[in-house]
XYZ file of C-alpha atoms in Angstrom:
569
model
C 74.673 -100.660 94.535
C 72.787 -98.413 96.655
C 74.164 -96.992 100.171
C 74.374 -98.889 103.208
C 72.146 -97.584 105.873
C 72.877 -99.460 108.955
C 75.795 -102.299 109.571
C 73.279 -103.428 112.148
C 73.722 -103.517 116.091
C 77.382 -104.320 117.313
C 77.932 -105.453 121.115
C 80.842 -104.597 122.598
C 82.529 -106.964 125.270
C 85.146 -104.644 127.572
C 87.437 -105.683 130.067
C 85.766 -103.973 133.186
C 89.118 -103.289 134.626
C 89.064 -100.292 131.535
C 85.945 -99.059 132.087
C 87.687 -95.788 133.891
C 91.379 -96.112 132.428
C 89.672 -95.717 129.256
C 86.494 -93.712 129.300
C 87.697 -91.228 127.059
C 88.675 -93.775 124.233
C 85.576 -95.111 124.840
C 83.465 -92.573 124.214
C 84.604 -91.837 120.897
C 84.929 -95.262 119.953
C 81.054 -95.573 120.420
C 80.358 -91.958 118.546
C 82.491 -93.312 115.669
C 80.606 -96.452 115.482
C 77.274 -94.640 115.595
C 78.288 -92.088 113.588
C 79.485 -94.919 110.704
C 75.930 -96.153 111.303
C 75.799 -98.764 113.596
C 73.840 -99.404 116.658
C 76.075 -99.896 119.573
C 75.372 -102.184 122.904
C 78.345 -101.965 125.777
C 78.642 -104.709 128.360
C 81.682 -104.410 130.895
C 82.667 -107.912 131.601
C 84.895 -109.916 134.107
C 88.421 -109.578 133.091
C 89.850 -113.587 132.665
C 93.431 -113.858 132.500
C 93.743 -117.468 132.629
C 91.830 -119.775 130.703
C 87.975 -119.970 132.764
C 85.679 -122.506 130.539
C 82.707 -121.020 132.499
C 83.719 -117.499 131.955
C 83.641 -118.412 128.414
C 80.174 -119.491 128.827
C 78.798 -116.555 130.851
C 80.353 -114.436 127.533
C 78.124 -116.704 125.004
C 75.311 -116.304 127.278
C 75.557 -112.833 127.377
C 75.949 -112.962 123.354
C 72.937 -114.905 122.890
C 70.956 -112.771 125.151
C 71.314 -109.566 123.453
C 71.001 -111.618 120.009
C 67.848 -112.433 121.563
C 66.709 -109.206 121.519
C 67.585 -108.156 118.084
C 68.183 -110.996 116.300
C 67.746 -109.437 112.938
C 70.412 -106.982 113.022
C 72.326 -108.247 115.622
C 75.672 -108.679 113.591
C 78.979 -107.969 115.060
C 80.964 -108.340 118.840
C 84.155 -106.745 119.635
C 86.096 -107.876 122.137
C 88.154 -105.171 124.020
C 90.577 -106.077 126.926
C 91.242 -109.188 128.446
C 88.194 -110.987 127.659
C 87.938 -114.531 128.157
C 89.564 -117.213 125.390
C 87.519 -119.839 123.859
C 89.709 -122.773 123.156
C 88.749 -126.124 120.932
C 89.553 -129.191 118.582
C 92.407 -131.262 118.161
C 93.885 -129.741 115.484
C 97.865 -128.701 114.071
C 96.699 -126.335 111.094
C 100.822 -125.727 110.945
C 101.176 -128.906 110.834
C 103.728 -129.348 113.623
C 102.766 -132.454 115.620
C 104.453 -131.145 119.357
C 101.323 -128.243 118.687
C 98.001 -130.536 118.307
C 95.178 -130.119 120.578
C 93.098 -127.353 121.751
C 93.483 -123.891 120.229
C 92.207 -120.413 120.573
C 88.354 -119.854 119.244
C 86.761 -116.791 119.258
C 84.837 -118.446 116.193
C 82.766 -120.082 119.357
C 81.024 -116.463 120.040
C 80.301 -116.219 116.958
C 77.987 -119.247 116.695
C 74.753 -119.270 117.377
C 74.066 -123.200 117.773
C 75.218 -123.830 121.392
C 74.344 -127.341 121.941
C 76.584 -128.311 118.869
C 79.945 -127.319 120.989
C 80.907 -130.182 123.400
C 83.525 -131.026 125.779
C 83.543 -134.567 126.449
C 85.517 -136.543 123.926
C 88.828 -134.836 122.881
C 91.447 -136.269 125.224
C 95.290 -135.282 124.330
C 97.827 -133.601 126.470
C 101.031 -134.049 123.743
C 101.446 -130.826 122.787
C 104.590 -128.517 124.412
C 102.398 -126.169 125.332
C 99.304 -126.605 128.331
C 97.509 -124.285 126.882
C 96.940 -126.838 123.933
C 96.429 -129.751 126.188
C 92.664 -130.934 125.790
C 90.820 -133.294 128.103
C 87.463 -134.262 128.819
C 85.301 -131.767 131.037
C 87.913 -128.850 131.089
C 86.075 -126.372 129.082
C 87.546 -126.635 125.825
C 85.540 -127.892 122.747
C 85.697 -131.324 121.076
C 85.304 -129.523 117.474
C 87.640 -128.724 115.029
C 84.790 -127.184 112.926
C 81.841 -124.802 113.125
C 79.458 -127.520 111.883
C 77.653 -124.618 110.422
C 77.995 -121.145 109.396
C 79.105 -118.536 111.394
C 76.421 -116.007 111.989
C 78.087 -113.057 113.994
C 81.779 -111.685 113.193
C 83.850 -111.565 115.683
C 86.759 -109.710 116.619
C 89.477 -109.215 119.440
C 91.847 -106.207 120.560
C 93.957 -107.893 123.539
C 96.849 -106.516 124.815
C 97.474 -109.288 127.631
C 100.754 -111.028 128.146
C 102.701 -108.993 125.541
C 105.897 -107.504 127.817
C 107.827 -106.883 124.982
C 105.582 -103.773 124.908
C 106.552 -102.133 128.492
C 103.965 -99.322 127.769
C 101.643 -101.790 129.098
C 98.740 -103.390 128.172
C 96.099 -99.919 128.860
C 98.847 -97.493 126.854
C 98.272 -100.176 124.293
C 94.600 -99.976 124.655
C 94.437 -96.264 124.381
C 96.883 -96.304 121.515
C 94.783 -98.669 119.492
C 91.762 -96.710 120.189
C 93.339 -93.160 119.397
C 94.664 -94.624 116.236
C 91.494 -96.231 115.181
C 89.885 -92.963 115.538
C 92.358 -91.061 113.753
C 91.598 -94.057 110.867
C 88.439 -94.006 110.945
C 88.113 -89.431 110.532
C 90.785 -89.654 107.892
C 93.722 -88.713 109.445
C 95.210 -91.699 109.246
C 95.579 -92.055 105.256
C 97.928 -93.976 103.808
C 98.050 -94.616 100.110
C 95.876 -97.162 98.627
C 98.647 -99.529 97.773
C 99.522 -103.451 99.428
C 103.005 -104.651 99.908
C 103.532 -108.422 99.334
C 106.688 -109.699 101.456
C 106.523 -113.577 100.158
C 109.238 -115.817 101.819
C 108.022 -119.043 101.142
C 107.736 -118.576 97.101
C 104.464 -119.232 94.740
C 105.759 -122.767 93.449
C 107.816 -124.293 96.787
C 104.325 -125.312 98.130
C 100.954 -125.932 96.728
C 99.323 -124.049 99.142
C 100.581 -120.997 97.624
C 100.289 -119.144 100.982
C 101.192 -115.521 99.495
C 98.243 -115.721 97.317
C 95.966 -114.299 99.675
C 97.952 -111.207 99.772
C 97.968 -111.256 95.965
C 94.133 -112.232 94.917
C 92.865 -109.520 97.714
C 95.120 -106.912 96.649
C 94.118 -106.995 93.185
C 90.545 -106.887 93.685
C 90.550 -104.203 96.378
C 93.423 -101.787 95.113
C 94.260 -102.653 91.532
C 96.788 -105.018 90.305
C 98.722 -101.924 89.764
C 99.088 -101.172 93.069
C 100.634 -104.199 94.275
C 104.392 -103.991 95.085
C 106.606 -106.797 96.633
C 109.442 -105.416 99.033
C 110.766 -106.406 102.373
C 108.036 -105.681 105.268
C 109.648 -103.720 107.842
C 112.189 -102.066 105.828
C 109.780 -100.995 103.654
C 106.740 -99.942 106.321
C 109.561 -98.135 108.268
C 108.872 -94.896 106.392
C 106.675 -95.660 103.249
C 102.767 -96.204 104.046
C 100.247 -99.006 102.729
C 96.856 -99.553 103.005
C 97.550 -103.449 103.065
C 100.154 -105.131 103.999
C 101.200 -109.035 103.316
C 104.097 -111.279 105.474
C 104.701 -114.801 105.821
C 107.579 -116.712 106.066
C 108.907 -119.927 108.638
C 107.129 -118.959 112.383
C 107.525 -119.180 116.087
C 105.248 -117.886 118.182
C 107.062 -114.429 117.881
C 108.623 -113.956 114.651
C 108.424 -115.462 110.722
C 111.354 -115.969 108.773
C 112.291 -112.810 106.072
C 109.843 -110.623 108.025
C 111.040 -110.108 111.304
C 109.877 -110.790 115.196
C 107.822 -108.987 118.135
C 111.111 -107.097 118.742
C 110.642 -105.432 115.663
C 106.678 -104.056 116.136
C 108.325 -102.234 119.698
C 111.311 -100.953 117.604
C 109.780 -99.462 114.198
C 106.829 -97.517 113.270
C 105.265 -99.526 110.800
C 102.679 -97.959 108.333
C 100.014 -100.418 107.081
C 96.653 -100.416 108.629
C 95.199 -104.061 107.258
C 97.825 -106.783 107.776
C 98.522 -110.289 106.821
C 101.213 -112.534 108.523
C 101.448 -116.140 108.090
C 103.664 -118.625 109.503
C 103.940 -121.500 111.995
C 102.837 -121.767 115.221
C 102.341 -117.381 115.819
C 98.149 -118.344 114.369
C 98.019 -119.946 118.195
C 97.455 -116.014 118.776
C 96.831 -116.176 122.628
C 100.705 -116.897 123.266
C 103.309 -114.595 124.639
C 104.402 -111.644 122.657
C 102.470 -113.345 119.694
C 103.885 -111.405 116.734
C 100.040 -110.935 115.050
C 98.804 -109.377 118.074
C 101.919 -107.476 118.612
C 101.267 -105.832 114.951
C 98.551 -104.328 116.686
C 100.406 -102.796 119.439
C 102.761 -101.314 117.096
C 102.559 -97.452 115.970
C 101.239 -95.711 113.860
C 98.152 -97.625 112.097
C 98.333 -101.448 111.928
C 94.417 -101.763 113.156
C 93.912 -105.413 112.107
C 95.832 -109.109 111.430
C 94.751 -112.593 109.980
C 96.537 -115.427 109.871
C 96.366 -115.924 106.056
C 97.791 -119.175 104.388
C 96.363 -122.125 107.024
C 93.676 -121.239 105.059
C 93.656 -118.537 102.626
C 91.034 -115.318 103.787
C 88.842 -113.478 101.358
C 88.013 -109.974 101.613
C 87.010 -108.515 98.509
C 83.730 -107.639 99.690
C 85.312 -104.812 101.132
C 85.016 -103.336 97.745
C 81.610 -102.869 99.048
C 82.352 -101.010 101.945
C 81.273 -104.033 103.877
C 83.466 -104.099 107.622
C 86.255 -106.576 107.880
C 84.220 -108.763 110.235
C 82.600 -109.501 107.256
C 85.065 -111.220 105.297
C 86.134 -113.010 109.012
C 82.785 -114.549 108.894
C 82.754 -115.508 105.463
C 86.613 -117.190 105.789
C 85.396 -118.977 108.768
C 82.601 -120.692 107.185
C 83.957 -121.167 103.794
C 84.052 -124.730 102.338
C 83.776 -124.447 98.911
C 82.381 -121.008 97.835
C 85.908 -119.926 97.550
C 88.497 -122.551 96.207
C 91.920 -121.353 98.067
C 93.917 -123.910 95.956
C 93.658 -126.713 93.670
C 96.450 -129.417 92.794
C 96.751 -131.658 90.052
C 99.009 -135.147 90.066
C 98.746 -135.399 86.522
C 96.999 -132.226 85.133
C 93.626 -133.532 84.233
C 91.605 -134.242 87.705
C 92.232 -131.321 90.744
C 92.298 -131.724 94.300
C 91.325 -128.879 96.558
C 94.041 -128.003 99.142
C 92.560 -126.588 102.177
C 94.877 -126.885 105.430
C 92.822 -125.291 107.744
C 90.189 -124.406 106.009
C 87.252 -124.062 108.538
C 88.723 -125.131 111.212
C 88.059 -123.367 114.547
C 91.623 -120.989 114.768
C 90.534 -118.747 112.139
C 90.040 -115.281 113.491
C 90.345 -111.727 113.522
C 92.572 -109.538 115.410
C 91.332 -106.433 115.788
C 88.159 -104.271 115.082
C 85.583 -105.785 113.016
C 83.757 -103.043 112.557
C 86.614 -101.665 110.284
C 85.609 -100.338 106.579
C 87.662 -99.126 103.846
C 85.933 -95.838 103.181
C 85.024 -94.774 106.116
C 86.273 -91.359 105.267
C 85.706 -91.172 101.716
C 82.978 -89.375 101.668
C 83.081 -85.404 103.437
C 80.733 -85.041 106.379
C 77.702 -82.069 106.146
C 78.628 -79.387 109.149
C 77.156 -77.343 111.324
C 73.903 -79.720 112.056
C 71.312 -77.451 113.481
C 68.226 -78.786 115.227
C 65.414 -76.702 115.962
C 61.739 -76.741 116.746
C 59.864 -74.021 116.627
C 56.561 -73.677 119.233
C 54.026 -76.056 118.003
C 55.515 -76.688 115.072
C 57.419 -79.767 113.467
C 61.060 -80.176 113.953
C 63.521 -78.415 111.852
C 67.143 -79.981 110.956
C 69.596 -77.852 109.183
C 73.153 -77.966 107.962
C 76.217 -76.692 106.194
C 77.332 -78.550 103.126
C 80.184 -80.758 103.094
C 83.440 -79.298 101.936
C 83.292 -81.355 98.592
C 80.836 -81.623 95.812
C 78.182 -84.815 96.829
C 75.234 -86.010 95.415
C 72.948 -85.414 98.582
C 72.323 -86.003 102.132
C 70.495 -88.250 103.899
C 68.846 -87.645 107.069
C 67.966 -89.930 110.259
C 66.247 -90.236 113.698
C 67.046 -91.982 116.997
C 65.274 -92.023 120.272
C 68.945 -92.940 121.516
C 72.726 -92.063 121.713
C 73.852 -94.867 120.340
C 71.240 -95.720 117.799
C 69.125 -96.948 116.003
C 68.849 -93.795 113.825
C 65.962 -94.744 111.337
C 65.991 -93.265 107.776
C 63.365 -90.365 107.372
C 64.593 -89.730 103.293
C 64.806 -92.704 101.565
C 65.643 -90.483 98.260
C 68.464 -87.966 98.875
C 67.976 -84.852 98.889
C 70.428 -81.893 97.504
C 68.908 -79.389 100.194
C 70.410 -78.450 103.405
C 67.543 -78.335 104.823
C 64.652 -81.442 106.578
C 61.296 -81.007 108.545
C 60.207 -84.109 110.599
C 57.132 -84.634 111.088
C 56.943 -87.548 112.909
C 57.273 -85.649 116.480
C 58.404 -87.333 119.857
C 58.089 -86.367 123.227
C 61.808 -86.212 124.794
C 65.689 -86.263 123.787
C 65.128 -86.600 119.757
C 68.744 -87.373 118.043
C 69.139 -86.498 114.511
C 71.981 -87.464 112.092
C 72.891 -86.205 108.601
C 75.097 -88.077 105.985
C 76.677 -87.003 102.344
C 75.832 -89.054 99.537
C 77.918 -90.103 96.456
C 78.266 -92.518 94.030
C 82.104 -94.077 94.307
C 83.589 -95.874 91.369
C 86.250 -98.192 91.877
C 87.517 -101.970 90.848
C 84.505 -104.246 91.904
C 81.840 -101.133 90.459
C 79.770 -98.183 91.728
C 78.298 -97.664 94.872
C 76.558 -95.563 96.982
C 78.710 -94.401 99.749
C 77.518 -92.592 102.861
C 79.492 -90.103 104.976
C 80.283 -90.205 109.213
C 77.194 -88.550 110.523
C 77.237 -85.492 111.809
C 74.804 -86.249 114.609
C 72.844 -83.022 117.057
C 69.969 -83.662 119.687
C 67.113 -81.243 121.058
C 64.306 -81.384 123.114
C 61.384 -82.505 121.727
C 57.599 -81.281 121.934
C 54.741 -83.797 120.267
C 51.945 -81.948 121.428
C 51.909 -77.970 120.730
C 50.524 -75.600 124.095
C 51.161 -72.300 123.050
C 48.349 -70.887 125.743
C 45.143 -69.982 123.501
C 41.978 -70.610 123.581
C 41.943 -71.432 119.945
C 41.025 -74.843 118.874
C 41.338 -76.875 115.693
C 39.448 -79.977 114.973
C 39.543 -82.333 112.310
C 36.637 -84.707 111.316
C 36.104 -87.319 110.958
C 39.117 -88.934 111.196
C 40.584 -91.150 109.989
C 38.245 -89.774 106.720
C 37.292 -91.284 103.487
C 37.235 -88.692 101.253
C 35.139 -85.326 102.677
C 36.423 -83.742 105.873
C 35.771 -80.708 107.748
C 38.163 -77.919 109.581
C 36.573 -76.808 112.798
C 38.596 -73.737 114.040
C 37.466 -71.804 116.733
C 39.357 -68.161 116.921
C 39.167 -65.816 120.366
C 39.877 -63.078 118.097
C 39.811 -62.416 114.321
C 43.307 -63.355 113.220
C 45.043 -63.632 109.709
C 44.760 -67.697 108.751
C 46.653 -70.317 106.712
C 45.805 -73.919 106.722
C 48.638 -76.271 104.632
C 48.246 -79.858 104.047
C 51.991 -81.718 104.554
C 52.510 -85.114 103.516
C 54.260 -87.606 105.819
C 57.436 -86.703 104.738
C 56.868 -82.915 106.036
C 56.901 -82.115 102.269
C 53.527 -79.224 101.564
C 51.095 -80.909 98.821
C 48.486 -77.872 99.100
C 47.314 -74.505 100.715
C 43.917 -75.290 101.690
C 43.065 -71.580 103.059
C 45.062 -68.290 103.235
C 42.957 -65.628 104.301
C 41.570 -63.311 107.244
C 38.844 -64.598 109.673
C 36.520 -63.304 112.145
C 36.737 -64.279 116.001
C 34.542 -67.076 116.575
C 34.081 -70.860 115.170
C 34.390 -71.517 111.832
C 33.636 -75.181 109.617
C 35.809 -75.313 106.006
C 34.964 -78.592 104.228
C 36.651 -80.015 101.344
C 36.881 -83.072 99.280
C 39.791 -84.528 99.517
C 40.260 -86.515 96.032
C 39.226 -82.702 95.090
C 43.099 -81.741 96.020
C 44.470 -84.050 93.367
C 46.470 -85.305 96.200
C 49.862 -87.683 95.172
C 51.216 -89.570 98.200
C 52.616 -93.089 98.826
C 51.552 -92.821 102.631
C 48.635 -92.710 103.613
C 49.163 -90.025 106.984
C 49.205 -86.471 106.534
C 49.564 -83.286 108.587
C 47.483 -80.424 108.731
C 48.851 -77.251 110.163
C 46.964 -73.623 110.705
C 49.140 -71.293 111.009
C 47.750 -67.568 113.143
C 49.120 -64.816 114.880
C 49.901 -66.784 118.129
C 51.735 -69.680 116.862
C 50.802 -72.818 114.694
C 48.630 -75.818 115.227
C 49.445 -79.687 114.040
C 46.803 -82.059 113.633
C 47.443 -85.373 111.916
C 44.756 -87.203 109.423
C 44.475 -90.332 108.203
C 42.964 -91.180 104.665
C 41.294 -94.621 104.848
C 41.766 -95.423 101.163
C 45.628 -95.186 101.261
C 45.713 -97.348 104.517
């Protein structure tokens, strides 16, 4: 499989009440993201503590909007802070009757058929809870389902309402965002194992709720590397990669595992988590024990509710993000049977409590791979362009053998940094020749082929990213002049160079890749104009692209002209 260039453009949804607690964290979340290669779009927006059914809609506005604009590689929203809670359906998927009606659905934002999502026929008020109580008009969906498939993943790091935590809800923040960082540069690395901590058993319900821990583990680590021991006892001092609970819930704890209490007490070293259990799913409650994983230290950067239904993230194999396999769990019907039951062994029933129903969601980053620092980053990126000429990127190798480097533009901090090599190359060295007047950012990735359970793949590296200032047109203060006719050509063309002074002359022909095809002159000339004609076709030319670059090089400086050869266009 070849390397992923681009996980496409990610908006990012921020409490605006962080915007200054948290610049720091900020920051380098963004260069991480770009850096992993994806285009990044911040939005501060109103913080909404309380349920606000029009706040929600000013957020899927603002979602749609900047879909709008790049709707094919718009892809992913984070949600960071207190932003405001979708709720919908009538649904139990615990299947506790005093918990039916409305529940939390950031699945909503990541919809992109707003007229489906109504609010004017639920009507139920039984459930303990008001935050469950659905009624006509009050901003909460009718829909217990997408209807379709979900086409953004979403995810949510919210620290609200969790006191058991008397940090507070910024130390949380900044913890969570230090931490993901330290994951992401691989200094968080904890051995590529998943503990199973099954409290329900395989055979005392059909549903088999442990089996997502088992079926993902196996595909993404190795049935080897699956080991079934008691979750915080365990997680206390050894370190996972993945990490699978469930047992009998409340909002705060599940039986065998442990409670909220135990997330503030313990360091606990997974960074992907499963927990499953009643009632805690309902994630926007008090001291909910999935979000509270993510408050706790040292790593825990994501948890899914995984039994009500099962969740499926073996692309990750791929080095696809997490938000990924949210997206595919949410809208999964049938391309992945959780479970099947037979009464009398010959004709199979699918079980699927809760399967695509509107609860099912991510907590935490979405933009979360498993390699992310698999691969050693190039150093040293230098970035320079000399007068008149093209621009010249160059760089230390990585620390560890790779199979190349790829190298990228962007007329922007935060991306889109467009592929200028789409064949790797082992040098340490790139000439653009694409020039652009302005801030120019340049990015430079290792390359190398990974081999693990699912197959090979190309894996990319962080980028190690470097601007400069950029010149298109060359003024080095001659009178020389260089023209090129005509142009675009056919197949003859003529060199008119006009020299103040005799000078010492070399004319190159570069493709569009800044690669030389041919010395077309290399010689001493008189002052005064001068006409050198060739054929091209003559030059035995080979070149995909159609645009090429013509540079004379003299005593003063060098001069770029660009040509365009009709028959390649």
């Amino acid at each position: 499989m070849p390397p992923r260039h681009s996980y496409g453009r990610v908006l990012v949804l921020i409490d605006e009440t962080m915007q200054l607690e948290l610049a720091p964290e900020i920051d380098q979340y963004i260069a991480d993201l770009v850096s992993e290669g994806w285009t990044v779009t911040v939005k501060y927006v109103p913080r909404v503590e309380q349920f606000d059914g029009n706040k929600v809609k000013q957020m899927k506005e603002l979602i749609l909007e900047e879909y709008g604009k790049d709707p094919v590689n718009f892809s992913t929203v984070v949600l960071l802070g207190r932003v405001a809670v979708p709720y919908s359906g009538l649904i139990a998927p615990d299947g506790h009757s005093n918990h039916v009606g409305a529940w939390p659905c950031d699945m909503y934002y990541g919809s992109i058929y707003e007229t489906f999502w109504t609010d004017f026929s639920v009507n139920n008020t039984s459930a303990s809870d008001p935050r469950n109580h659905n009624i006509p008009g009050d901003g909460k969906f009718d829909q217990n389902t997408p209807g379709s498939e979900i086409s953004f993943a979403v995810g949510r790091i919210d620290f609200y309402n969790m006191p058991k935590f008397t940090q507070g809800e910024i130390a949380l923040l900044r913890q969570y965002l230090n931490k993901n960082h330290l994951y992401r540069t691989g200094q968080i690395a904890p051995k590529w194992r998943g503990l199973i901590d099954d409290n329900f058993g395989a055979n005392r319900y059909i549903n088999s709720f442990a089996s997502s821990g088992y079926r993902n583990f196996a595909s993404l680590l190795g049935p080897d590397n699956i080991v079934v021991a008691d979750w915080f006892t365990t997680l206390k001092t050894d370190d996972y990669l993945w990490a699978y609970g469930c047992g009998g819930g409340t909002f705060t704890s599940a039986g065998g595992i442990g409670s909220t209490d135990d997330f503030v007490a313990n360091n606990v070293n997974a960074v992907f988590t499963m927990l499953f259990g009643s009632y805690f799913g309902d994630w926007d409650s008090q001291n909910n024990f999935m979000r509270a994983s993510l408050a706790s230290k040292p790593s825990i950067l994501t948890c899914s509710w995984a039994g009500f239904p099962h969740w499926y993230f073996h692309n990750m194999s791929a080095n696809l993000p997490i938000g990924y396999s949210t997206k595919i769990t949410q809208s999964n019907v049938t391309n992945y049977l959780g479970a099947l039951y037979s009464f009398d062994s010959t004709r199979y029933y699918l079980v699927g409590q809760g399967l695509n129903q509107i609860h099912v969601a991510l907590m935490g980053d979405p933009t979360l791979t498993l390699y992310s620092s698999a691969v050693p980053m190039p150093k040293s990126v230098s970035v320079v362009q000399p007068a008149g000429e093209f621009v010249h990127i160059s760089w230390q190798p990585a620390s560890e053998p790779v199979d190349g480097y790829f190298v990228y533009r962007s007329l922007s901090p935060n991306g889109d940094f467009v592929l200028l090599n789409p064949t790797p190359t082992k040098e340490t060295s790139f000439v653009d020749s694409t020039l652009h007047e302005g801030t120019v950012y340049y990015m430079v990735r290792s390359f190398k082929v990974v081999e693990n359970n699912s197959g090979t793949f190309g894996m990319l590296s962080r980028g190690a990213i470097q601007s400069a200032q950029i010149t298109s047109v060359a003024d080095n203060g001659t009178n020389l002049s260089f023209d090129i006719s005509p142009n675009p050509f056919d197949n003859d063309i003529n060199l008119k160079i006009y020299l103040p002074t005799s000078d010492f002359v070399k004319i190159v022909l570069y493709d569009f890749m800044g690669r030389e095809l041919k010395s077309i002159i290399n010689s001493h000339l008189a002052s005064g104009e001068h006409n050198i004609s060739f054929n091209f076709e003559n030059l035995q030319v080979v070149s995909n692209s159609g645009i090429f670059f013509v540079k004379l090089f003299h005593s003063r400086g060098v001069e770029t002209r660009k040509i365009v050869n009709i028959k390649k266009q």
